[in-house]
Amino acid sequence: MRTAHHHFRSRARAVALVAAAAPLLGVLVPAPAQGAPADDAIKIVQLGDSYSAGNGAGSYYGPDGCFRSHDSWAAQYTEWLADQGHHVTFVSRACSGGVLDEMSATRAMGGPILTYPGGMTEEQVKSAARLTDECAVPDPSDYRRDITVSWSDAGSVVKCSMVMQPQLDAVGRDTDVVVLTIGGNDLHFADIVKECFALGIRDPGSCRSQVKYAHDRVLDFQTKLQGVLAALHARMRPDAKVMLLAYPYLSTEQSYMLTSLKDRLPFVTGDRYDVSAAVRGLGDEGDAAQKAAVTAANTAAGTPFVTYVDGVKNVFAGHEPRTPDIAPEFVQGQGRVLIS
């Protein structure tokens, strides 16, 4: 259960991110003309995972499971710009649990199951389902409902599966700035959290294996990220900008040693693993991969259209999740880490 304390800390994280990003983001925004008309508005599009969506901050809207918050760091940054006199429009397509492949591909999110009595045709059943709150789709929307019908002796069973459209669909020539965080779920951080930090009996070997799994895929993550940045550049105007934010560390700097049951017996040496050091090292590897992807994308484009905001870890220093009770704050549903 999310407590008021967690809500406060999540919102505080968003505020800290604005503080880290605003100085860099601000230089991308031209000074507005005095009394600029509404059609001169700056369009900001937010993409990515739960870290961008604002999971944990409350005030949610949009598709179920995305946990888009009106208090996300980008939403607060937009408000800050408005306070400076800019005309701003803001669109969020960030969705909790997002991975790099879903930037350019659809994502199945599941959906409710409804039942109807017999005597109805398939089209009648689908029409009735579309009129329900569970299966309705608002207009405009960044998802669709795939409605499937199966039959039983008692009648029909309807599943209304929600399918998210590719996040990149929200970006076009009218976009001035894209802000995003992406990639943590590609390295299976949720599995690291479960094997290394979740409450209960944890095995150093399993934790080590999950960290190694992520380490072995950092280069692939870098290549995919470079491709996403290139795709963004292809959809935007030459003068438009992209801001990629780093992640905070998943653990504090304080050593957290995971030991096997055997190691806890007197006069017996078992397996030991410094989880904090390993996970923070993986975070540094991820930063290096993101920086390399940004450099490569800018070089290929012939212009520095992407800026990497790498001060996030410094902003959060000393305020990372408490170990070993990280799991309730960072893992929820679909086996993906929700970095809020």
XYZ file of C-alpha atoms in Angstrom:
340
model
C 0.000 0.000 0.000
C 1.262 3.453 -0.887
C 1.393 5.680 2.180
C 1.172 9.453 2.485
C 4.872 9.383 3.359
C 5.640 7.564 0.105
C 3.463 10.017 -1.837
C 5.373 12.937 -0.299
C 8.739 11.400 -1.082
C 7.702 10.611 -4.661
C 6.547 14.167 -5.208
C 9.769 15.433 -3.639
C 11.687 13.329 -6.162
C 9.806 15.011 -8.983
C 10.642 18.434 -7.567
C 14.303 17.447 -7.299
C 14.300 16.305 -10.916
C 12.907 19.648 -12.013
C 15.706 21.337 -10.094
C 18.261 19.142 -11.847
C 16.785 19.449 -15.325
C 15.404 22.993 -15.470
C 18.739 24.821 -15.846
C 19.585 22.706 -18.896
C 16.070 22.526 -20.252
C 15.655 26.262 -19.904
C 18.432 27.020 -22.364
C 16.496 25.144 -25.052
C 13.439 27.345 -24.809
C 13.474 30.628 -26.723
C 12.386 33.766 -24.932
C 8.729 34.392 -25.787
C 7.763 37.467 -27.701
C 5.785 39.996 -25.708
C 2.126 38.941 -25.862
C 2.932 35.921 -28.027
C -0.199 34.328 -29.547
C -1.320 30.865 -28.487
C -0.147 29.308 -31.752
C 3.425 30.214 -30.745
C 3.185 27.753 -27.857
C 6.148 25.539 -27.080
C 5.163 21.873 -27.377
C 6.823 19.526 -24.896
C 6.312 15.763 -25.200
C 7.249 13.411 -22.382
C 8.077 9.787 -23.170
C 9.474 6.818 -21.305
C 8.810 4.717 -18.229
C 7.405 5.195 -14.721
C 10.260 7.510 -13.793
C 8.841 9.966 -16.339
C 5.183 9.031 -15.915
C 5.330 9.945 -12.228
C 4.354 6.624 -10.658
C 3.987 7.185 -6.925
C 3.217 10.900 -7.162
C -0.581 10.518 -7.267
C -3.021 12.610 -9.339
C -3.084 9.944 -12.059
C -4.781 10.155 -15.427
C -4.708 8.315 -18.729
C -4.589 4.572 -19.430
C -4.851 2.138 -16.532
C -1.441 0.838 -15.529
C 0.566 3.754 -16.923
C 0.278 5.822 -13.728
C 0.744 9.148 -15.467
C 0.729 11.864 -12.854
C -0.181 15.529 -13.109
C 2.713 15.973 -10.658
C 5.419 14.300 -12.772
C 8.705 16.169 -13.025
C 8.034 17.190 -16.636
C 4.549 18.450 -15.758
C 6.076 20.568 -13.010
C 8.749 21.793 -15.400
C 5.998 22.827 -17.814
C 4.328 24.787 -15.022
C 7.661 26.448 -14.262
C 7.993 27.498 -17.907
C 4.484 28.942 -17.856
C 5.422 30.941 -14.770
C 8.318 32.409 -16.775
C 5.851 33.736 -19.339
C 6.045 30.994 -21.970
C 3.019 29.560 -23.763
C 3.428 25.819 -23.334
C 1.510 22.723 -24.381
C 2.395 19.442 -22.691
C 1.703 15.866 -23.784
C 2.749 12.810 -21.778
C 2.952 9.381 -23.355
C 5.200 7.939 -20.648
C 3.910 4.669 -19.237
C 5.084 2.691 -16.230
C 7.029 -0.409 -17.179
C 7.994 0.940 -20.601
C 10.965 -0.483 -22.503
C 12.913 0.729 -25.523
C 11.167 -1.541 -28.032
C 7.803 -0.029 -27.102
C 8.897 3.406 -28.212
C 8.263 2.294 -31.788
C 5.933 -0.684 -31.261
C 2.569 -1.358 -29.659
C 2.309 -2.693 -26.110
C -0.344 -5.094 -24.850
C -1.558 -4.108 -21.388
C -4.313 -6.673 -20.741
C -7.838 -5.672 -19.819
C -11.129 -6.585 -18.161
C -13.295 -9.615 -18.890
C -17.066 -9.205 -19.239
C -19.836 -11.781 -19.604
C -23.110 -11.568 -21.529
C -26.114 -13.906 -21.668
C -26.841 -16.071 -24.663
C -28.982 -15.032 -27.602
C -26.682 -12.231 -28.801
C -24.600 -12.219 -31.964
C -20.878 -11.488 -31.830
C -21.380 -7.972 -33.190
C -24.129 -7.285 -30.652
C -21.837 -8.423 -27.847
C -18.961 -6.246 -29.083
C -21.247 -3.228 -29.471
C -22.550 -3.680 -25.932
C -19.007 -4.010 -24.577
C -17.870 -0.801 -26.271
C -20.568 1.103 -24.376
C -19.234 0.025 -20.978
C -16.752 2.040 -18.940
C -14.439 -0.979 -18.864
C -14.106 -1.201 -22.652
C -14.671 2.389 -23.743
C -11.841 4.344 -25.395
C -11.714 8.123 -24.978
C -11.123 10.365 -27.953
C -8.350 11.330 -28.433
C -6.404 8.451 -26.957
C -3.039 6.745 -27.276
C -4.478 3.250 -26.977
C -7.112 1.029 -28.526
C -9.220 -1.845 -27.247
C -9.006 -5.208 -28.997
C -12.294 -6.947 -28.200
C -12.427 -10.728 -28.482
C -15.465 -12.926 -27.866
C -15.577 -16.546 -26.785
C -18.641 -18.656 -26.169
C -19.888 -20.939 -23.438
C -23.160 -22.696 -22.646
C -24.142 -19.727 -20.461
C -23.454 -17.068 -23.075
C -20.406 -15.095 -24.177
C -17.160 -14.011 -22.548
C -15.635 -10.748 -23.753
C -12.063 -9.619 -23.200
C -11.260 -5.940 -23.801
C -7.493 -5.872 -24.200
C -5.828 -2.460 -24.054
C -3.083 -1.961 -26.633
C -0.869 1.100 -26.279
C 0.203 2.838 -29.461
C 3.945 3.422 -30.000
C 5.097 6.333 -27.862
C 6.932 7.873 -30.812
C 3.566 8.467 -32.486
C 3.170 11.496 -30.197
C 6.241 13.189 -31.698
C 6.145 15.186 -34.914
C 7.307 18.317 -36.678
C 5.293 20.409 -34.247
C 7.268 19.068 -31.265
C 9.807 21.483 -29.807
C 11.239 19.447 -26.929
C 11.080 15.754 -26.016
C 11.966 14.795 -22.443
C 12.348 11.177 -21.407
C 13.828 8.474 -19.235
C 14.062 4.972 -20.661
C 16.101 1.789 -20.360
C 15.903 0.671 -16.732
C 13.322 -1.986 -17.529
C 15.392 -3.223 -20.478
C 18.088 -4.271 -18.011
C 15.519 -6.110 -15.866
C 16.030 -3.923 -12.832
C 12.835 -5.405 -11.377
C 14.493 -8.824 -11.208
C 17.525 -7.284 -9.526
C 15.264 -5.673 -6.951
C 13.449 -8.939 -6.284
C 16.570 -11.090 -6.047
C 18.770 -8.604 -4.203
C 16.569 -6.338 -2.078
C 13.100 -7.826 -1.602
C 12.139 -8.746 1.930
C 12.629 -12.403 2.750
C 15.343 -14.959 2.162
C 17.677 -13.867 -0.618
C 20.560 -15.777 -2.128
C 23.823 -14.002 -3.069
C 24.230 -16.234 -6.110
C 20.808 -15.374 -7.540
C 21.396 -11.682 -6.937
C 24.820 -11.843 -8.576
C 23.323 -13.621 -11.594
C 20.711 -10.898 -12.108
C 23.319 -8.143 -11.913
C 25.469 -10.047 -14.412
C 22.446 -10.477 -16.697
C 22.024 -6.699 -16.787
C 25.754 -6.088 -17.160
C 25.911 -8.415 -20.171
C 23.138 -6.448 -21.904
C 24.367 -2.899 -21.400
C 25.898 -2.731 -24.882
C 22.640 -3.914 -26.488
C 20.791 -1.326 -24.410
C 23.161 1.364 -25.696
C 22.572 0.353 -29.326
C 18.779 0.332 -28.925
C 18.832 3.706 -27.195
C 20.874 5.207 -30.018
C 18.258 3.906 -32.447
C 15.416 5.496 -30.478
C 17.225 8.835 -30.406
C 17.802 8.644 -34.162
C 14.105 7.877 -34.697
C 13.167 10.917 -32.627
C 15.458 13.138 -34.681
C 13.903 11.841 -37.910
C 10.407 12.791 -36.708
C 11.268 16.258 -35.388
C 12.337 19.545 -36.926
C 16.095 20.125 -37.218
C 15.956 22.758 -34.463
C 13.947 20.605 -32.004
C 15.665 19.166 -28.948
C 15.663 15.965 -26.898
C 16.499 15.766 -23.197
C 17.439 12.344 -21.807
C 17.582 12.119 -18.024
C 19.747 9.692 -16.083
C 18.345 7.516 -13.310
C 19.142 7.832 -9.618
C 20.940 4.949 -7.952
C 18.753 2.069 -6.785
C 20.572 1.857 -3.449
C 22.426 4.021 -0.977
C 26.203 4.228 -0.873
C 26.229 2.415 2.456
C 27.397 -1.174 2.079
C 24.640 -3.777 2.050
C 26.118 -7.269 2.233
C 23.967 -10.180 1.145
C 25.002 -13.464 2.751
C 23.985 -17.057 2.193
C 22.420 -19.133 4.957
C 25.641 -21.125 5.182
C 27.644 -17.953 5.875
C 25.473 -17.228 8.898
C 26.601 -20.394 10.662
C 29.520 -20.133 13.094
C 32.940 -21.146 11.764
C 31.547 -21.679 8.259
C 32.366 -19.564 5.221
C 29.585 -19.137 2.689
C 28.776 -16.796 -0.179
C 28.795 -13.024 0.370
C 27.914 -10.261 -2.101
C 28.077 -6.485 -1.649
C 24.797 -5.631 -3.331
C 25.016 -1.852 -2.966
C 28.442 -1.685 -4.604
C 27.374 -3.978 -7.444
C 24.092 -2.204 -8.163
C 25.631 1.260 -7.980
C 28.369 0.073 -10.320
C 25.702 -1.133 -12.726
C 24.066 2.294 -12.489
C 27.358 3.898 -13.507
C 27.611 1.486 -16.442
C 24.126 2.497 -17.514
C 25.067 6.169 -17.374
C 28.140 5.536 -19.508
C 26.032 3.653 -22.055
C 23.481 6.464 -22.203
C 26.213 9.065 -22.664
C 27.761 7.004 -25.458
C 24.384 6.622 -27.174
C 23.783 10.374 -26.978
C 27.230 11.143 -28.388
C 26.744 8.672 -31.248
C 23.266 9.988 -32.061
C 24.475 13.590 -32.117
C 27.452 12.679 -34.295
C 25.264 10.790 -36.769
C 22.803 13.687 -36.945
C 25.555 16.252 -37.395
C 24.025 18.413 -34.664
C 23.810 18.194 -30.853
C 20.053 17.675 -30.720
C 20.207 15.456 -27.602
C 21.339 16.657 -24.186
C 22.055 14.140 -21.447
C 21.081 15.347 -17.972
C 23.494 13.394 -15.786
C 23.155 15.354 -12.539
C 20.249 13.278 -11.249
C 22.391 10.974 -9.102
C 23.989 13.953 -7.378
C 20.585 15.495 -6.684
C 19.402 12.262 -5.067
C 22.631 11.521 -3.165
C 21.703 10.315 0.306
C 18.020 9.965 -0.571
C 18.073 6.691 -2.486
C 15.657 3.910 -1.470
C 16.410 2.302 1.857
C 17.808 -1.200 1.558
C 16.582 -3.873 1.973
C 13.013 -2.481 1.849
C 13.327 -1.199 -1.695
C 10.820 -3.591 -3.252
C 7.544 -2.091 -1.988
C 8.573 1.263 -3.428
C 9.968 0.195 -6.758
C 8.254 -2.960 -8.004
C 4.636 -3.248 -9.014
C 2.961 -5.367 -11.643
C 4.055 -6.869 -14.946
C 7.465 -7.802 -13.534
C 8.956 -4.426 -14.383
C 10.620 -1.885 -12.183
C 8.584 1.240 -11.552
C 11.069 3.983 -10.875
C 9.030 6.825 -9.496
